[in-house]
Short mmCIF file of C-alpha atoms and ligand atoms in Angstrom, two decimals:
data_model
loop_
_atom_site.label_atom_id
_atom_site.label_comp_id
_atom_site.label_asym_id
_atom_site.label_seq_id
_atom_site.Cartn_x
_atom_site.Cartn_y
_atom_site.Cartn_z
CA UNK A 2 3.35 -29.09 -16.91
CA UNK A 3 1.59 -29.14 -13.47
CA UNK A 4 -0.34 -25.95 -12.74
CA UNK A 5 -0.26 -24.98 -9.23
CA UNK A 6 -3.09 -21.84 -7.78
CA UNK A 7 -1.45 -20.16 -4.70
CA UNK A 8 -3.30 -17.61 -2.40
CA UNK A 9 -1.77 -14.26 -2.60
CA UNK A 10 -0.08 -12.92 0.66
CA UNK A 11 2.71 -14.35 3.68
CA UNK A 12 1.26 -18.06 2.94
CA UNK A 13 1.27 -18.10 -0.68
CA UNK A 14 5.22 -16.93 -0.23
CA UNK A 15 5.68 -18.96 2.59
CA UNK A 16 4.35 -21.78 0.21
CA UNK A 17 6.35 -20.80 -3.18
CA UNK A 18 9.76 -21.13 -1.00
CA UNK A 19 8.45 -24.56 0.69
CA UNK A 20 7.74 -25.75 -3.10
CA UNK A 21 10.48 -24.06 -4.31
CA UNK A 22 12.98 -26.10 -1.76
CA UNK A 23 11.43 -29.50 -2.87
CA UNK A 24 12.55 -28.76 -6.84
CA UNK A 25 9.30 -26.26 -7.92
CA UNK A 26 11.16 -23.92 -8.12
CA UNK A 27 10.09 -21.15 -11.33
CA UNK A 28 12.82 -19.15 -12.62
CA UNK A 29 10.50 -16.13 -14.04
CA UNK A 30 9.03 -15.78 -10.88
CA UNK A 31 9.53 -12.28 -9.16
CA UNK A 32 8.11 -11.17 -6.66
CA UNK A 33 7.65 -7.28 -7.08
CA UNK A 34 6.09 -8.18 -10.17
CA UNK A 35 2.47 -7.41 -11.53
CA UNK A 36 2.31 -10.54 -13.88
CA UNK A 37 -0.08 -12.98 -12.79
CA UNK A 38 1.32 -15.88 -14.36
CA UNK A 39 4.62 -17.46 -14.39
CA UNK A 40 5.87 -20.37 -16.01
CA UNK A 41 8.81 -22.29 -16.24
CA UNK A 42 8.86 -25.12 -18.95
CA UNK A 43 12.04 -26.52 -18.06
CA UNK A 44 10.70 -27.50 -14.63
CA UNK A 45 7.31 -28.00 -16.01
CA UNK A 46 6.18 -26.12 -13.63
CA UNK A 47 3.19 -22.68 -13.74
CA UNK A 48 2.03 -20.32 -11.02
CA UNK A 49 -0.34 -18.19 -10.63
CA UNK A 50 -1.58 -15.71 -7.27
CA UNK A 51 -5.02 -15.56 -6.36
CA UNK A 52 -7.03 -14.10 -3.68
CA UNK A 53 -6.62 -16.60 -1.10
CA UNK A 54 -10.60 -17.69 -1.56
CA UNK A 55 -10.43 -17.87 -4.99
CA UNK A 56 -7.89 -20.76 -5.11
CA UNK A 57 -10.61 -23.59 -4.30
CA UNK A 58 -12.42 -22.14 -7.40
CA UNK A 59 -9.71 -22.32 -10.10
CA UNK A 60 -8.54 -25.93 -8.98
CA UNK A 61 -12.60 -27.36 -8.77
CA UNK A 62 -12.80 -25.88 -12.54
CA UNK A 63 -9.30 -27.73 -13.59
CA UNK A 64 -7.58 -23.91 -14.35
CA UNK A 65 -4.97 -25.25 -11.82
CA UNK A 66 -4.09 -29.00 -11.03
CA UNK A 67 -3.42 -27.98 -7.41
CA UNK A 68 -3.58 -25.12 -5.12
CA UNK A 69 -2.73 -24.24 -1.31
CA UNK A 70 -6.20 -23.40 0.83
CA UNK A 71 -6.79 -22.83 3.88
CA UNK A 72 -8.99 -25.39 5.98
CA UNK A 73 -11.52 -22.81 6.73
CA UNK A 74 -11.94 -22.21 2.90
CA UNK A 75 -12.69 -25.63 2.35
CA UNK A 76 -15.24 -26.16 5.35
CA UNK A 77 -16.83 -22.93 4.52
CA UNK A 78 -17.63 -23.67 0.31
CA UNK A 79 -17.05 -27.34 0.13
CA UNK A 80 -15.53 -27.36 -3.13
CA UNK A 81 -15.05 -30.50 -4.79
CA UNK A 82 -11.61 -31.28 -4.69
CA UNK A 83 -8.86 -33.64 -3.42
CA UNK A 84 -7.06 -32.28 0.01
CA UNK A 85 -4.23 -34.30 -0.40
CA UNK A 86 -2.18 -33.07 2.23
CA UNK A 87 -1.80 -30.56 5.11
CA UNK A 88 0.86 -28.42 5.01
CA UNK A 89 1.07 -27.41 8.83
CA UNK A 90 1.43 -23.62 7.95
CA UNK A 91 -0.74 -20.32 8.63
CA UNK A 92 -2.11 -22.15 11.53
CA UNK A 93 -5.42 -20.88 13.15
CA UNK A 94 -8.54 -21.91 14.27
CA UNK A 95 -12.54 -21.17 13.82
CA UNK A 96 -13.90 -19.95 17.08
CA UNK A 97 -17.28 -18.83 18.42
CA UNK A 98 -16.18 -15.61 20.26
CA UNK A 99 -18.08 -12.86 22.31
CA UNK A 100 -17.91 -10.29 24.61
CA UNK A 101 -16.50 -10.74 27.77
CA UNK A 102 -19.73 -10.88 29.47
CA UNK A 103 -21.71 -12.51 26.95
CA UNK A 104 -24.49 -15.16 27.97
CA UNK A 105 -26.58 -16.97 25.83
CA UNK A 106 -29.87 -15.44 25.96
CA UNK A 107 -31.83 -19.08 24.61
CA UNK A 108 -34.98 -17.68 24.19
CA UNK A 109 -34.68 -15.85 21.24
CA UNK A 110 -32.35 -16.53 17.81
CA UNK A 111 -28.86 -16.01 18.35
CA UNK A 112 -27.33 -13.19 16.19
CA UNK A 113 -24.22 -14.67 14.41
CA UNK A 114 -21.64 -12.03 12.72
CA UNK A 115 -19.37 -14.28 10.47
CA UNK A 116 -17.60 -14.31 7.15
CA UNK A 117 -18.42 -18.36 7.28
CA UNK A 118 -21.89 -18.63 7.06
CA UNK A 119 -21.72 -22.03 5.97
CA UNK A 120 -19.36 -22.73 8.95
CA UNK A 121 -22.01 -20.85 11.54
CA UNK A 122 -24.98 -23.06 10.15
CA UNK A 123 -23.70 -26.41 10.72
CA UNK A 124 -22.48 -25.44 13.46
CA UNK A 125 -25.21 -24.45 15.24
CA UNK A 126 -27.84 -26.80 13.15
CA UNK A 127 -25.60 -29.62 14.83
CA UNK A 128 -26.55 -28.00 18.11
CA UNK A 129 -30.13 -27.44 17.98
CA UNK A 130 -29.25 -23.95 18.15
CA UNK A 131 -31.97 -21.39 16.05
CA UNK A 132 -29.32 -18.79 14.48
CA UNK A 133 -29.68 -15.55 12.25
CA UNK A 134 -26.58 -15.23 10.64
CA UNK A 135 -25.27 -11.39 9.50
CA UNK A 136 -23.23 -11.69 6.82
CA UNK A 137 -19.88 -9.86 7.17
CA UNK A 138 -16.85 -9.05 5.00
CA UNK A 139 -14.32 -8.02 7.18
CA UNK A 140 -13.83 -6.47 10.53
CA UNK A 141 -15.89 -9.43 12.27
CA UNK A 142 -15.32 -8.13 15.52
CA UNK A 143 -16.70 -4.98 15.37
CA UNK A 144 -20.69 -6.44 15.27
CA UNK A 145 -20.76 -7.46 18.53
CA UNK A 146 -19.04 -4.08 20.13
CA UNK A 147 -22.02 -2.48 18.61
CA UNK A 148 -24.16 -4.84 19.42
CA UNK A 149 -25.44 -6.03 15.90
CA UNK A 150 -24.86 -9.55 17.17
CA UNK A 151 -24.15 -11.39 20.01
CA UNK A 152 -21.43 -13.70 19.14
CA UNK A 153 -19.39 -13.78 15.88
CA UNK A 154 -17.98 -17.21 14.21
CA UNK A 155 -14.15 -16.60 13.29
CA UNK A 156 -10.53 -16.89 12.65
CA UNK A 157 -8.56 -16.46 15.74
CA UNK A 158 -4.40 -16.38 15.31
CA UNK A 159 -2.73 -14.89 17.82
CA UNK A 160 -6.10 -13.95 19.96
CA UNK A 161 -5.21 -10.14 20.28
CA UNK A 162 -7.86 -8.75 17.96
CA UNK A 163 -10.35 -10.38 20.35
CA UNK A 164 -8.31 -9.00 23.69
CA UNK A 165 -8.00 -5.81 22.30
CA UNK A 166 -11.37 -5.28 21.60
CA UNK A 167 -12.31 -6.66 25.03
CA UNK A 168 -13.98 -10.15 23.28
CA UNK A 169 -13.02 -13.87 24.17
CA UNK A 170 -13.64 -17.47 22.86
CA UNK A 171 -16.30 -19.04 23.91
CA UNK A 172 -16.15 -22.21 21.54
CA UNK A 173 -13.45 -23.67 19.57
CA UNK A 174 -14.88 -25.16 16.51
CA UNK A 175 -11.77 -26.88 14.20
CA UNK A 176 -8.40 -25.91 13.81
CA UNK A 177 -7.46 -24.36 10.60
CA UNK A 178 -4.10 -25.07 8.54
CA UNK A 179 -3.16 -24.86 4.98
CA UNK A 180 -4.17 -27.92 2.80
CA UNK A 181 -2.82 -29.08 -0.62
CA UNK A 182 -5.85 -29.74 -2.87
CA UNK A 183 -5.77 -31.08 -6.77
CA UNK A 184 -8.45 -30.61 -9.18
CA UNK A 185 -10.17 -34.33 -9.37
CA UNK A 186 -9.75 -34.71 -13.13
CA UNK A 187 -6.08 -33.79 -12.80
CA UNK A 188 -5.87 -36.48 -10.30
CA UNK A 189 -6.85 -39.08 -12.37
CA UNK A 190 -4.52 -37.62 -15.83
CA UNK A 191 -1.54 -36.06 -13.88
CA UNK A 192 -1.84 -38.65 -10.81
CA UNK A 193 2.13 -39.27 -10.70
CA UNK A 194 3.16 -35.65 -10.66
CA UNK A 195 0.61 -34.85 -8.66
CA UNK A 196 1.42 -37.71 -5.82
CA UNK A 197 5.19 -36.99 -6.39
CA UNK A 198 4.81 -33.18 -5.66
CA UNK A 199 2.22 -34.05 -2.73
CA UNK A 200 4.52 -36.75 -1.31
CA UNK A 201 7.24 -34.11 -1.38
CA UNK A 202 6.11 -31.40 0.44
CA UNK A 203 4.84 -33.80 2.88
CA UNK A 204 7.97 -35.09 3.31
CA UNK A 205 9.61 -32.08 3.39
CA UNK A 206 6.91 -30.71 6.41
CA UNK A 207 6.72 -33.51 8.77
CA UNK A 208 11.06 -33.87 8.60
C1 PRP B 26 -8.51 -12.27 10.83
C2 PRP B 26 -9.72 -12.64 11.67
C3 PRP B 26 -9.52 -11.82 12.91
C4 PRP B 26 -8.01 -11.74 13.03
C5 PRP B 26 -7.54 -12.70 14.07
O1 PRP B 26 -8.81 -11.10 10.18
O2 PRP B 26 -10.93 -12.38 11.00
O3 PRP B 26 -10.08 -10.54 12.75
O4 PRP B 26 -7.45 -12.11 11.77
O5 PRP B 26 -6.16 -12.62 14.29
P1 PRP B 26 -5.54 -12.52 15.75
O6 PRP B 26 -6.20 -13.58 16.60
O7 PRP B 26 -4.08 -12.79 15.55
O8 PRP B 26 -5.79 -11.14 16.27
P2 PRP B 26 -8.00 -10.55 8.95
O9 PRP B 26 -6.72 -9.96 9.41
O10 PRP B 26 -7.88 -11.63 7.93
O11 PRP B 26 -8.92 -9.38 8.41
P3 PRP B 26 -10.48 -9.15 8.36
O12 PRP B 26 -10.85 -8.52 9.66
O13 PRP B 26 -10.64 -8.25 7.21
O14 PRP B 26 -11.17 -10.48 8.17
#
């Protein structure tokens, strides 16, 4: 049985029917469903939904073998895991962004708004940059509109959140995809049904 953590939401389904079309597919699953878990012994195969930032956390304690994460996830908590593979979906990238007019005032700290605090750190510790990061949930763009900081560190997509709001990139800082991870024990116990599964969906996303 190989026990697989997806993130709830368009990747985690987007990532079912990818697994699904390589043979992981589970017959209980269905989707309108509340049940959290669902198993299907003949395939020797289990899911389970979590909040997207939770799936790092249930693979690096061995509840699943394997999940689906996103890269900023794993640059953001380092959990200690495999990323065996990237799965070229929900495809993004971590940005330094700001308003239009926005100039770096070097004198002083510079406010950071960010849901990555990890992320904004390094970042700036690698540039010799003195920060005072504001810890945000949601919404990033909002802070600096009101001026409760001067840049914000975050996921842009489709950059309209930042247009709309009159905001622009100032700094990419890495592109963000979905990675397969395994749980490191797992890796070791469940190694060939792990690789077969990651060699799979590789397969299956680079064709
Ligand atoms: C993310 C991110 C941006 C937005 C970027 O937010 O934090 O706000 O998407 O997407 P875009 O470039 O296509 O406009 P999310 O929707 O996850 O919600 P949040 O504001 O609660 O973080």
């Amino acid at each position: 049985m190989i026990n697989i953590a997806l993130p709830k939401g368009r990747l985690g389904e987007k990532v079912y029917a990818l697994l699904a079309s390589v043979g992981y597919k589970c017959d209980a699953y269905d989707e309108n469903s509340r049940k959290l878990v669902f198993r299907d012994e003949k395939g020797g195969v289990s899911y389970f939904w979590v909040k997207p930032t939770d799936v790092a956390v249930y693979v690096e304690r061995g509840a699943a073998d394997v999940g689906v994460v996103g890269k900023d996830i794993i640059e953001d908590g380092s959990p200690d895991v495999y990323e065996l593979a990237d799965l070229g979906m929900g495809k993004c990238r971590m940005c330094v962004a700001a308003k239009n007019d926005w100039y770096d005032d070097t004198s002083r700290p510079l406010r950071v708004a960010t849901k990555f605090v990890n992320v904004a750190k390094k970042y700036y510790a690698k540039l010799g940059r003195d920060i005072e990061v504001i810890r945000l949930n949601g919404s990033i763009e909002l802070a600096p509109i009101l001026d409760m900081s001067d840049v914000i560190v975050d996921i842009v997509e489709t950059g309209t959140t930042l247009k709309e709001n009159d905001l622009k990139v100032f700094a990419d800082i890495f592109p963000i995809s979905a990675r397969l991870v395994a749980n490191k024990a797992a890796y070791k116990f469940k190694n060939s049904e792990i690789l077969t599964l990651a060699q799979k969906l590789t397969a299956e996303v680079t064709k």
